[in-house]
mmCIF file of C-alpha atoms and ligand atoms in Angstrom:
data_model
loop_
_atom_site.group_PDB
_atom_site.id
_atom_site.type_symbol
_atom_site.label_atom_id
_atom_site.label_comp_id
_atom_site.label_asym_id
_atom_site.label_seq_id
_atom_site.Cartn_x
_atom_site.Cartn_y
_atom_site.Cartn_z
ATOM 1 C CA MET A 292 -21.611 31.200 26.439
ATOM 2 C CA ASP A 293 -19.551 29.391 23.783
ATOM 3 C CA LYS A 294 -20.333 26.265 22.975
ATOM 4 C CA LYS A 295 -18.108 23.300 24.627
ATOM 5 C CA VAL A 296 -17.140 19.770 22.631
ATOM 6 C CA PHE A 297 -15.830 17.010 24.452
ATOM 7 C CA SER A 298 -15.940 13.509 22.938
ATOM 8 C CA GLY A 299 -14.134 9.669 23.866
ATOM 9 C CA ILE A 300 -12.635 7.224 22.331
ATOM 10 C CA GLN A 301 -12.092 3.366 23.771
ATOM 11 C CA PRO A 302 -8.577 2.489 23.459
ATOM 12 C CA THR A 303 -9.426 -1.108 21.969
ATOM 13 C CA GLY A 304 -7.315 -1.823 19.134
ATOM 14 C CA GLU A 305 -6.436 0.474 16.361
ATOM 15 C CA VAL A 306 -8.383 3.465 14.970
ATOM 16 C CA HIS A 307 -9.607 2.000 10.729
ATOM 17 C CA VAL A 308 -10.155 4.265 8.317
ATOM 18 C CA GLY A 309 -14.472 4.212 8.841
ATOM 19 C CA ASN A 310 -12.875 5.689 12.413
ATOM 20 C CA TYR A 311 -11.434 8.431 10.979
ATOM 21 C CA VAL A 312 -14.059 9.520 7.679
ATOM 22 C CA GLY A 313 -16.811 9.521 10.042
ATOM 23 C CA ALA A 314 -15.324 10.656 13.684
ATOM 24 C CA ILE A 315 -11.528 11.875 13.947
ATOM 25 C CA ARG A 316 -11.794 14.228 10.788
ATOM 26 C CA ASN A 317 -14.876 16.549 12.059
ATOM 27 C CA TRP A 318 -12.354 15.871 15.779
ATOM 28 C CA ILE A 319 -9.428 17.567 14.268
ATOM 29 C CA LYS A 320 -12.473 20.288 12.317
ATOM 30 C CA LEU A 321 -14.120 20.765 15.356
ATOM 31 C CA GLN A 322 -11.348 21.580 17.125
ATOM 32 C CA ASP A 323 -11.042 25.058 15.041
ATOM 33 C CA GLU A 324 -15.038 25.510 15.717
ATOM 34 C CA TYR A 325 -14.989 25.331 19.478
ATOM 35 C CA GLU A 326 -13.271 25.045 23.392
ATOM 36 C CA SER A 327 -12.934 20.287 22.714
ATOM 37 C CA MET A 328 -12.117 17.871 24.788
ATOM 38 C CA TYR A 329 -10.856 14.777 23.867
ATOM 39 C CA CYS A 330 -10.454 11.758 25.758
ATOM 40 C CA VAL A 331 -9.125 8.675 25.423
ATOM 41 C CA VAL A 332 -11.276 6.588 27.797
ATOM 42 C CA ASP A 333 -8.977 3.979 29.305
ATOM 43 C CA TYR A 334 -12.037 3.237 32.203
ATOM 44 C CA HIS A 335 -14.708 1.892 29.668
ATOM 45 C CA SER A 336 -11.983 0.032 27.800
ATOM 46 C CA ILE A 337 -11.806 -2.286 31.532
ATOM 47 C CA THR A 338 -15.434 -2.799 30.870
ATOM 48 C CA ILE A 339 -15.206 -6.057 28.806
ATOM 49 C CA PRO A 340 -12.277 -8.381 29.734
ATOM 50 C CA TYR A 341 -8.390 -6.708 28.608
ATOM 51 C CA GLU A 342 -4.722 -6.916 29.425
ATOM 52 C CA ALA A 343 -3.584 -4.811 31.937
ATOM 53 C CA ALA A 344 -0.245 -5.009 31.048
ATOM 54 C CA GLU A 345 -1.300 -4.315 28.082
ATOM 55 C CA LEU A 346 -3.258 -1.176 28.698
ATOM 56 C CA PRO A 347 -0.446 1.263 28.689
ATOM 57 C CA ASP A 348 0.763 1.051 25.171
ATOM 58 C CA ARG A 349 -2.371 0.962 24.114
ATOM 59 C CA VAL A 350 -3.679 4.228 25.840
ATOM 60 C CA LEU A 351 -0.172 6.119 24.385
ATOM 61 C CA GLU A 352 -0.605 4.750 20.840
ATOM 62 C CA LEU A 353 -4.369 6.537 20.513
ATOM 63 C CA GLY A 354 -2.963 9.748 21.601
ATOM 64 C CA ALA A 355 -0.671 9.533 19.297
ATOM 65 C CA THR A 356 -2.553 8.012 16.528
ATOM 66 C CA LEU A 357 -4.683 11.791 17.423
ATOM 67 C CA MET A 358 -2.286 13.586 17.015
ATOM 68 C CA ALA A 359 -0.631 12.167 14.096
ATOM 69 C CA CYS A 360 -4.016 12.340 12.529
ATOM 70 C CA GLY A 361 -4.329 15.979 13.115
ATOM 71 C CA LEU A 362 -5.580 17.035 17.005
ATOM 72 C CA ASP A 363 -4.144 19.414 18.198
ATOM 73 C CA PRO A 364 -3.103 19.377 21.690
ATOM 74 C CA GLU A 365 -2.305 23.526 21.456
ATOM 75 C CA LYS A 366 -5.618 23.693 20.515
ATOM 76 C CA ALA A 367 -7.643 21.351 21.889
ATOM 77 C CA ILE A 368 -7.293 19.251 25.520
ATOM 78 C CA LEU A 369 -6.220 15.608 25.062
ATOM 79 C CA PHE A 370 -6.178 14.051 26.957
ATOM 80 C CA VAL A 371 -6.290 10.426 29.322
ATOM 81 C CA GLN A 372 -9.307 9.235 31.355
ATOM 82 C CA SER A 373 -7.477 8.074 34.497
ATOM 83 C CA SER A 374 -5.415 11.128 34.729
ATOM 84 C CA VAL A 375 -9.128 12.511 36.101
ATOM 85 C CA PRO A 376 -10.329 10.040 38.892
ATOM 86 C CA GLU A 377 -12.993 13.144 39.562
ATOM 87 C CA HIS A 378 -14.659 11.069 36.702
ATOM 88 C CA THR A 379 -15.427 7.876 38.738
ATOM 89 C CA GLU A 380 -16.694 9.561 41.721
ATOM 90 C CA LEU A 381 -19.075 11.558 39.702
ATOM 91 C CA THR A 382 -20.051 8.451 38.391
ATOM 92 C CA TRP A 383 -21.182 7.069 41.256
ATOM 93 C CA PHE A 384 -22.908 9.924 42.377
ATOM 94 C CA LEU A 385 -25.278 9.235 39.485
ATOM 95 C CA THR A 386 -25.951 6.138 39.819
ATOM 96 C CA SER A 387 -27.831 6.642 42.772
ATOM 97 C CA ILE A 388 -30.205 8.727 39.773
ATOM 98 C CA THR A 389 -29.982 6.445 37.034
ATOM 99 C CA SER A 390 -32.954 3.608 37.168
ATOM 100 C CA ILE A 391 -31.192 -0.099 35.756
ATOM 101 C CA GLY A 392 -33.991 -0.520 33.894
ATOM 102 C CA ALA A 393 -32.727 1.789 31.689
ATOM 103 C CA LEU A 394 -29.308 0.810 30.966
ATOM 104 C CA GLU A 395 -30.617 -3.008 30.580
ATOM 105 C CA ARG A 396 -32.589 -1.637 27.285
ATOM 106 C CA MET A 397 -29.291 0.033 26.069
ATOM 107 C CA THR A 398 -28.469 -1.578 23.099
ATOM 108 C CA GLN A 399 -24.746 -1.870 23.507
ATOM 109 C CA PHE A 400 -24.628 -3.176 27.074
ATOM 110 C CA LYS A 401 -27.471 -6.171 25.291
ATOM 111 C CA ASP A 402 -25.048 -6.966 22.282
ATOM 112 C CA LYS A 403 -22.244 -6.201 24.704
ATOM 113 C CA SER A 404 -23.352 -8.960 27.538
ATOM 114 C CA ALA A 405 -24.033 -11.146 25.539
ATOM 115 C CA ARG A 406 -21.046 -11.471 23.729
ATOM 116 C CA GLN A 407 -20.161 -12.288 27.735
ATOM 117 C CA ARG A 408 -22.416 -15.673 27.837
ATOM 118 C CA GLY A 409 -24.221 -14.329 30.852
ATOM 119 C CA ASN A 410 -20.771 -13.199 32.887
ATOM 120 C CA THR A 411 -21.581 -9.900 32.871
ATOM 121 C CA PHE A 412 -20.185 -7.262 35.829
ATOM 122 C CA ALA A 413 -21.809 -4.525 36.902
ATOM 123 C CA GLY A 414 -19.352 -1.817 34.992
ATOM 124 C CA LEU A 415 -20.614 -2.785 31.553
ATOM 125 C CA MET A 416 -24.020 -2.159 33.263
ATOM 126 C CA ASN A 417 -22.651 0.851 34.304
ATOM 127 C CA TYR A 418 -20.476 1.860 31.383
ATOM 128 C CA PRO A 419 -22.969 5.460 29.805
ATOM 129 C CA VAL A 420 -22.841 5.936 33.027
ATOM 130 C CA LEU A 421 -18.982 6.686 33.480
ATOM 131 C CA GLN A 422 -19.697 8.268 29.892
ATOM 132 C CA THR A 423 -22.656 10.441 30.954
ATOM 133 C CA ALA A 424 -19.878 11.760 33.763
ATOM 134 C CA ASP A 425 -17.251 12.551 31.186
ATOM 135 C CA ILE A 426 -19.495 14.463 29.498
ATOM 136 C CA ILE A 427 -20.830 16.596 32.040
ATOM 137 C CA ILE A 428 -18.197 17.158 34.544
ATOM 138 C CA TYR A 429 -16.913 19.474 32.000
ATOM 139 C CA LYS A 430 -19.916 20.604 31.219
ATOM 140 C CA ALA A 431 -19.866 20.167 27.853
ATOM 141 C CA ASN A 432 -22.035 20.690 25.488
ATOM 142 C CA LEU A 433 -21.555 18.949 22.132
ATOM 143 C CA VAL A 434 -20.631 15.740 21.776
ATOM 144 C CA PRO A 435 -19.775 14.747 17.999
ATOM 145 C CA VAL A 436 -20.290 11.073 17.822
ATOM 146 C CA GLY A 437 -21.487 8.232 16.120
ATOM 147 C CA GLU A 438 -25.476 7.469 15.163
ATOM 148 C CA ASP A 439 -24.317 4.150 17.235
ATOM 149 C CA GLN A 440 -24.236 6.678 20.657
ATOM 150 C CA VAL A 441 -27.178 8.286 20.352
ATOM 151 C CA GLN A 442 -29.124 5.416 22.410
ATOM 152 C CA HIS A 443 -26.323 6.720 25.195
ATOM 153 C CA LEU A 444 -26.498 10.766 24.825
ATOM 154 C CA GLU A 445 -29.957 10.252 25.158
ATOM 155 C CA LEU A 446 -29.597 8.646 28.658
ATOM 156 C CA ALA A 447 -26.789 11.243 28.772
ATOM 157 C CA ARG A 448 -29.806 13.900 29.289
ATOM 158 C CA GLU A 449 -32.441 12.503 30.723
ATOM 159 C CA ILE A 450 -29.466 11.883 33.967
ATOM 160 C CA THR A 451 -28.762 15.819 33.624
ATOM 161 C CA ARG A 452 -32.208 16.760 33.618
ATOM 162 C CA ARG A 453 -32.857 14.767 36.415
ATOM 163 C CA PHE A 454 -30.102 15.454 38.441
ATOM 164 C CA ASN A 455 -30.778 19.653 37.368
ATOM 165 C CA ALA A 456 -34.080 19.130 39.109
ATOM 166 C CA MET A 457 -32.365 17.664 42.512
ATOM 167 C CA PHE A 458 -30.095 19.505 43.041
ATOM 168 C CA GLY A 459 -30.360 22.613 41.042
ATOM 169 C CA ASP A 460 -29.461 24.232 37.157
ATOM 170 C CA VAL A 461 -26.075 22.686 37.312
ATOM 171 C CA PHE A 462 -25.116 20.825 34.191
ATOM 172 C CA PRO A 463 -26.454 22.364 30.433
ATOM 173 C CA GLU A 464 -27.844 19.036 28.958
ATOM 174 C CA PRO A 465 -25.532 17.702 26.501
ATOM 175 C CA GLN A 466 -26.460 17.392 22.842
ATOM 176 C CA PRO A 467 -25.007 14.475 20.408
ATOM 177 C CA LEU A 468 -23.333 15.507 17.433
ATOM 178 C CA LEU A 469 -24.185 13.507 14.492
ATOM 179 C CA THR A 470 -21.364 13.131 11.733
ATOM 180 C CA SER A 471 -22.465 14.107 8.660
ATOM 181 C CA GLY A 472 -21.583 11.968 5.734
ATOM 182 C CA ALA A 473 -21.744 8.151 4.744
ATOM 183 C CA ARG A 474 -20.129 5.216 7.068
ATOM 184 C CA VAL A 475 -17.853 2.513 5.810
ATOM 185 C CA MET A 476 -18.557 -0.302 5.442
ATOM 186 C CA ALA A 477 -16.802 -3.160 6.173
ATOM 187 C CA LEU A 478 -14.537 -4.561 3.019
ATOM 188 C CA ASN A 479 -15.301 -8.224 3.643
ATOM 189 C CA ASP A 480 -18.612 -7.572 3.577
ATOM 190 C CA PRO A 481 -20.418 -4.578 2.663
ATOM 191 C CA THR A 482 -23.108 -4.705 4.234
ATOM 192 C CA ALA A 483 -22.464 -4.326 7.543
ATOM 193 C CA LYS A 484 -20.335 -2.228 9.270
ATOM 194 C CA MET A 485 -16.031 -1.366 9.226
ATOM 195 C CA SER A 486 -15.177 -3.280 12.364
ATOM 196 C CA LYS A 487 -12.403 -2.974 14.694
ATOM 197 C CA SER A 488 -13.189 -6.265 16.068
ATOM 198 C CA VAL A 489 -13.611 -8.070 12.801
ATOM 199 C CA GLU A 490 -9.832 -9.238 10.629
ATOM 200 C CA GLY A 491 -10.448 -8.519 7.009
ATOM 201 C CA SER A 492 -12.775 -5.768 7.225
ATOM 202 C CA TYR A 493 -10.407 -2.939 7.782
ATOM 203 C CA ILE A 494 -7.876 -0.810 6.650
ATOM 204 C CA THR A 495 -5.976 1.199 10.112
ATOM 205 C CA ILE A 496 -5.660 4.683 9.316
ATOM 206 C CA THR A 497 -1.350 3.340 10.509
ATOM 207 C CA GLU A 498 -0.949 0.766 7.759
ATOM 208 C CA GLU A 499 1.774 -0.179 5.850
ATOM 209 C CA PRO A 500 0.740 0.288 1.898
ATOM 210 C CA GLU A 501 1.315 -2.830 0.640
ATOM 211 C CA SER A 502 -1.575 -4.099 3.337
ATOM 212 C CA ILE A 503 -3.625 -1.892 1.895
ATOM 213 C CA ARG A 504 -2.551 -2.995 -1.882
ATOM 214 C CA LYS A 505 -4.116 -5.859 -1.046
ATOM 215 C CA LYS A 506 -7.239 -5.439 1.031
ATOM 216 C CA ILE A 507 -8.067 -3.262 -1.087
ATOM 217 C CA ARG A 508 -7.573 -5.724 -3.908
ATOM 218 C CA ARG A 509 -9.680 -8.211 -2.585
ATOM 219 C CA ALA A 510 -12.460 -5.949 -1.189
ATOM 220 C CA VAL A 511 -15.731 -7.282 -2.247
ATOM 221 C CA THR A 512 -17.783 -5.540 -5.162
ATOM 222 C CA ASP A 513 -19.841 -7.683 -7.805
ATOM 223 C CA PRO A 514 -20.223 -8.357 -10.916
ATOM 224 C CA GLY A 515 -19.212 -5.209 -13.277
ATOM 225 C CA PRO A 516 -21.698 -1.690 -13.135
ATOM 226 C CA GLN A 517 -25.317 -1.986 -13.846
ATOM 227 C CA GLY A 518 -25.696 1.077 -14.663
ATOM 228 C CA GLY A 519 -28.689 2.096 -11.632
ATOM 229 C CA ASP A 520 -28.126 1.115 -8.860
ATOM 230 C CA MET A 521 -24.793 0.946 -7.477
ATOM 231 C CA GLY A 522 -24.243 -2.731 -5.383
ATOM 232 C CA PRO A 523 -22.731 -2.152 -1.400
ATOM 233 C CA GLY A 524 -19.274 -3.382 -1.956
ATOM 234 C CA VAL A 525 -19.146 -0.276 -4.772
ATOM 235 C CA LYS A 526 -20.463 2.139 -2.788
ATOM 236 C CA ASN A 527 -18.763 1.442 -0.503
ATOM 237 C CA LEU A 528 -14.585 1.669 -2.618
ATOM 238 C CA PHE A 529 -16.989 5.121 -3.649
ATOM 239 C CA ILE A 530 -17.412 5.755 -0.257
ATOM 240 C CA LEU A 531 -13.713 5.894 0.761
ATOM 241 C CA LEU A 532 -12.550 7.384 -2.600
ATOM 242 C CA GLU A 533 -14.649 10.737 -1.095
ATOM 243 C CA GLY A 534 -12.851 10.193 1.715
ATOM 244 C CA PHE A 535 -9.559 9.812 0.483
ATOM 245 C CA ALA A 536 -8.873 11.380 -3.121
ATOM 246 C CA GLU A 537 -9.426 14.567 -4.843
ATOM 247 C CA PRO A 538 -13.195 15.190 -6.119
ATOM 248 C CA ASP A 539 -12.100 15.611 -9.452
ATOM 249 C CA VAL A 540 -10.935 11.886 -9.490
ATOM 250 C CA VAL A 541 -14.745 10.840 -7.294
ATOM 251 C CA ALA A 542 -16.030 12.690 -10.562
ATOM 252 C CA GLN A 543 -14.341 10.901 -12.776
ATOM 253 C CA PHE A 544 -14.833 7.634 -11.601
ATOM 254 C CA LYS A 545 -18.402 8.161 -10.977
ATOM 255 C CA GLU A 546 -18.988 9.439 -14.724
ATOM 256 C CA ASP A 547 -16.983 6.139 -15.667
ATOM 257 C CA TYR A 548 -19.777 4.103 -13.614
ATOM 258 C CA SER A 549 -22.548 5.561 -15.015
ATOM 259 C CA ASN A 550 -21.139 4.902 -18.591
ATOM 260 C CA GLN A 551 -20.456 1.430 -16.962
ATOM 261 C CA LYS A 552 -17.331 2.295 -18.937
ATOM 262 C CA LEU A 553 -15.708 1.571 -15.253
ATOM 263 C CA ARG A 554 -13.178 -0.702 -14.565
ATOM 264 C CA TYR A 555 -13.235 -1.875 -10.884
ATOM 265 C CA ALA A 556 -9.323 -3.018 -10.687
ATOM 266 C CA ASP A 557 -8.323 0.975 -12.269
ATOM 267 C CA LEU A 558 -10.648 1.986 -9.211
ATOM 268 C CA LYS A 559 -9.174 -0.291 -6.876
ATOM 269 C CA ASN A 560 -5.851 1.215 -7.867
ATOM 270 C CA THR A 561 -6.671 4.263 -7.333
ATOM 271 C CA LEU A 562 -8.114 4.229 -3.978
ATOM 272 C CA ALA A 563 -5.981 2.404 -2.828
ATOM 273 C CA GLU A 564 -3.017 4.672 -3.556
ATOM 274 C CA ALA A 565 -4.864 7.624 -2.510
ATOM 275 C CA ILE A 566 -5.523 5.573 1.192
ATOM 276 C CA VAL A 567 -1.640 4.999 0.978
ATOM 277 C CA SER A 568 -0.322 8.730 0.010
ATOM 278 C CA TYR A 569 -2.685 10.759 2.204
ATOM 279 C CA THR A 570 -2.120 8.520 5.790
ATOM 280 C CA THR A 571 1.485 8.154 5.204
ATOM 281 C CA PRO A 572 2.269 11.131 6.780
ATOM 282 C CA ILE A 573 -0.134 10.346 9.724
ATOM 283 C CA ARG A 574 1.799 6.841 10.206
ATOM 284 C CA GLU A 575 5.168 8.546 10.031
ATOM 285 C CA LYS A 576 3.972 11.290 12.148
ATOM 286 C CA ARG A 577 2.285 8.428 14.716
ATOM 287 C CA ASN A 578 6.586 6.244 14.741
ATOM 288 C CA GLU A 579 7.600 9.617 15.239
ATOM 289 C CA LEU A 580 5.709 10.209 18.224
ATOM 290 C CA LEU A 581 6.028 6.941 19.920
ATOM 291 C CA SER A 582 9.854 6.698 19.370
ATOM 292 C CA ARG A 583 9.273 9.259 22.009
ATOM 293 C CA PRO A 584 7.116 8.028 25.081
ATOM 294 C CA GLU A 585 8.177 10.695 27.495
ATOM 295 C CA GLU A 586 7.557 13.430 25.953
ATOM 296 C CA LEU A 587 3.705 12.535 24.197
ATOM 297 C CA LYS A 588 3.402 11.295 28.011
ATOM 298 C CA GLU A 589 4.476 14.128 29.715
ATOM 299 C CA ILE A 590 1.927 16.079 26.781
ATOM 300 C CA LEU A 591 -1.192 14.064 27.679
ATOM 301 C CA ALA A 592 -0.332 14.603 30.980
ATOM 302 C CA ALA A 593 -0.272 18.659 30.516
ATOM 303 C CA GLY A 594 -3.982 17.861 28.289
ATOM 304 C CA GLY A 595 -4.734 15.590 31.786
ATOM 305 C CA ASP A 596 -3.622 18.810 34.053
ATOM 306 C CA LYS A 597 -6.197 21.185 32.967
ATOM 307 C CA ALA A 598 -9.076 19.268 32.067
ATOM 308 C CA ARG A 599 -8.081 18.084 36.175
ATOM 309 C CA ALA A 600 -7.987 21.609 37.398
ATOM 310 C CA GLN A 601 -11.810 22.284 35.323
ATOM 311 C CA ALA A 602 -13.384 19.072 36.664
ATOM 312 C CA LYS A 603 -11.923 19.846 40.287
ATOM 313 C CA GLU A 604 -14.682 23.072 39.909
ATOM 314 C CA THR A 605 -17.730 20.918 39.116
ATOM 315 C CA MET A 606 -17.379 18.718 41.945
ATOM 316 C CA LYS A 607 -17.018 21.047 44.421
ATOM 317 C CA GLU A 608 -19.855 22.291 43.372
ATOM 318 C CA VAL A 609 -21.341 18.877 42.496
ATOM 319 C CA ARG A 610 -20.698 17.816 46.569
ATOM 320 C CA GLU A 611 -22.057 21.198 47.683
ATOM 321 C CA ARG A 612 -25.154 20.422 45.785
ATOM 322 C CA MET A 613 -25.933 17.084 46.874
ATOM 323 C CA GLY A 614 -24.650 17.449 50.721
ATOM 324 C CA PHE A 615 -21.615 16.633 50.891
ATOM 325 C CA PHE A 616 -20.222 19.077 53.232
ATOM 326 C CA MET A 617 -17.041 16.829 54.275
ATOM 327 C CA PRO A 618 -14.155 19.225 53.035
ATOM 328 C CA VAL A 619 -11.261 17.294 50.573
ATOM 329 C CA ARG A 620 -8.425 17.748 51.484
HETATM 330 N N1 LIG B 1491 -18.784 5.494 24.134
HETATM 331 C C1 LIG B 1491 -18.079 5.961 23.255
HETATM 332 C C2 LIG B 1491 -17.817 4.806 21.999
HETATM 333 O O1 LIG B 1491 -18.031 3.542 22.166
HETATM 334 C C3 LIG B 1491 -16.249 5.701 24.206
HETATM 335 C C4 LIG B 1491 -16.944 6.865 24.741
HETATM 336 C C5 LIG B 1491 -16.839 7.267 26.201
HETATM 337 C C6 LIG B 1491 -18.069 7.997 24.175
HETATM 338 N N2 LIG B 1491 -16.398 8.484 27.094
HETATM 339 C C7 LIG B 1491 -17.238 9.548 26.028
HETATM 340 C C8 LIG B 1491 -17.678 9.129 23.709
HETATM 341 C C9 LIG B 1491 -17.556 10.812 25.871
HETATM 342 C C10 LIG B 1491 -18.572 10.669 23.870
HETATM 343 C C11 LIG B 1491 -19.154 11.454 25.537
HETATM 344 O O2 LIG B 1491 -18.160 5.188 20.694
#
């Protein structure tokens, strides 16, 4: 049987160039190779404090951004998690076979709950259970994610194994599909990951040209090429250059670097212009999609219909296996 791909992204803030190079570009490629499903995980986004009034725009904007980046609803199923309420039903079922200890050990839970300063709700702890449900309700095999999600995927596999052992072989064990390529680091602190929650660290995929130029100009480097090892800031600029410029341009700058001839101002100018020209069509396409929100909503809703048909099939099987015999009418 052919493998199926599933991944999700939270509608919290803008998609930055690190997300694009590290994840979304890979999703776009995978839609040509596998049956793929990509989900705007709005249920996940309520596990930390949020504004209900802002959620609809965030969801639509993320949908538009993904499509503008090249995610094609004709090729992949693109949908919003809350159009398939079955995710939550499966989550409830799975909580009955998930160990609290395992949830408490999740790095992301520890980090996020520390940031909530003791005011931690059960939803945050159950976040990885919902993530497991997202994936296995479609019997997906491959989950393109970053390094930071590997622990969640391990838990998903564990929950899946337990379900299959207790109720029969229903679900394949999902595998992470790690994005190859280097991580994009923060522009203002190249020892930390680029993050949408740290101002000055990121450039969004739909940022205005002047702002892109300004942020690249300000990016942290070092006193100058020393030969030998590259400092983290300069290395990060090269990672971005590889992400957005033609290979011959990258090769030329690398050569200049090793000959200690590279001027960082030149590297920065070229990089800024490469990002500007690469992202301009994306920005324009996104604006165009957002100018017709009803159409956009309809595309996402149609993706939701396709996903839901599959989820319903799975839940029929799951209810039966778990002993729920009442018909759902
Ligand atoms: N937790 C993921 C993240 O923060 C988002 C996510 C939710 C996800 N459900 C998923 C990723 C299912 C892959 C598969 O990046």
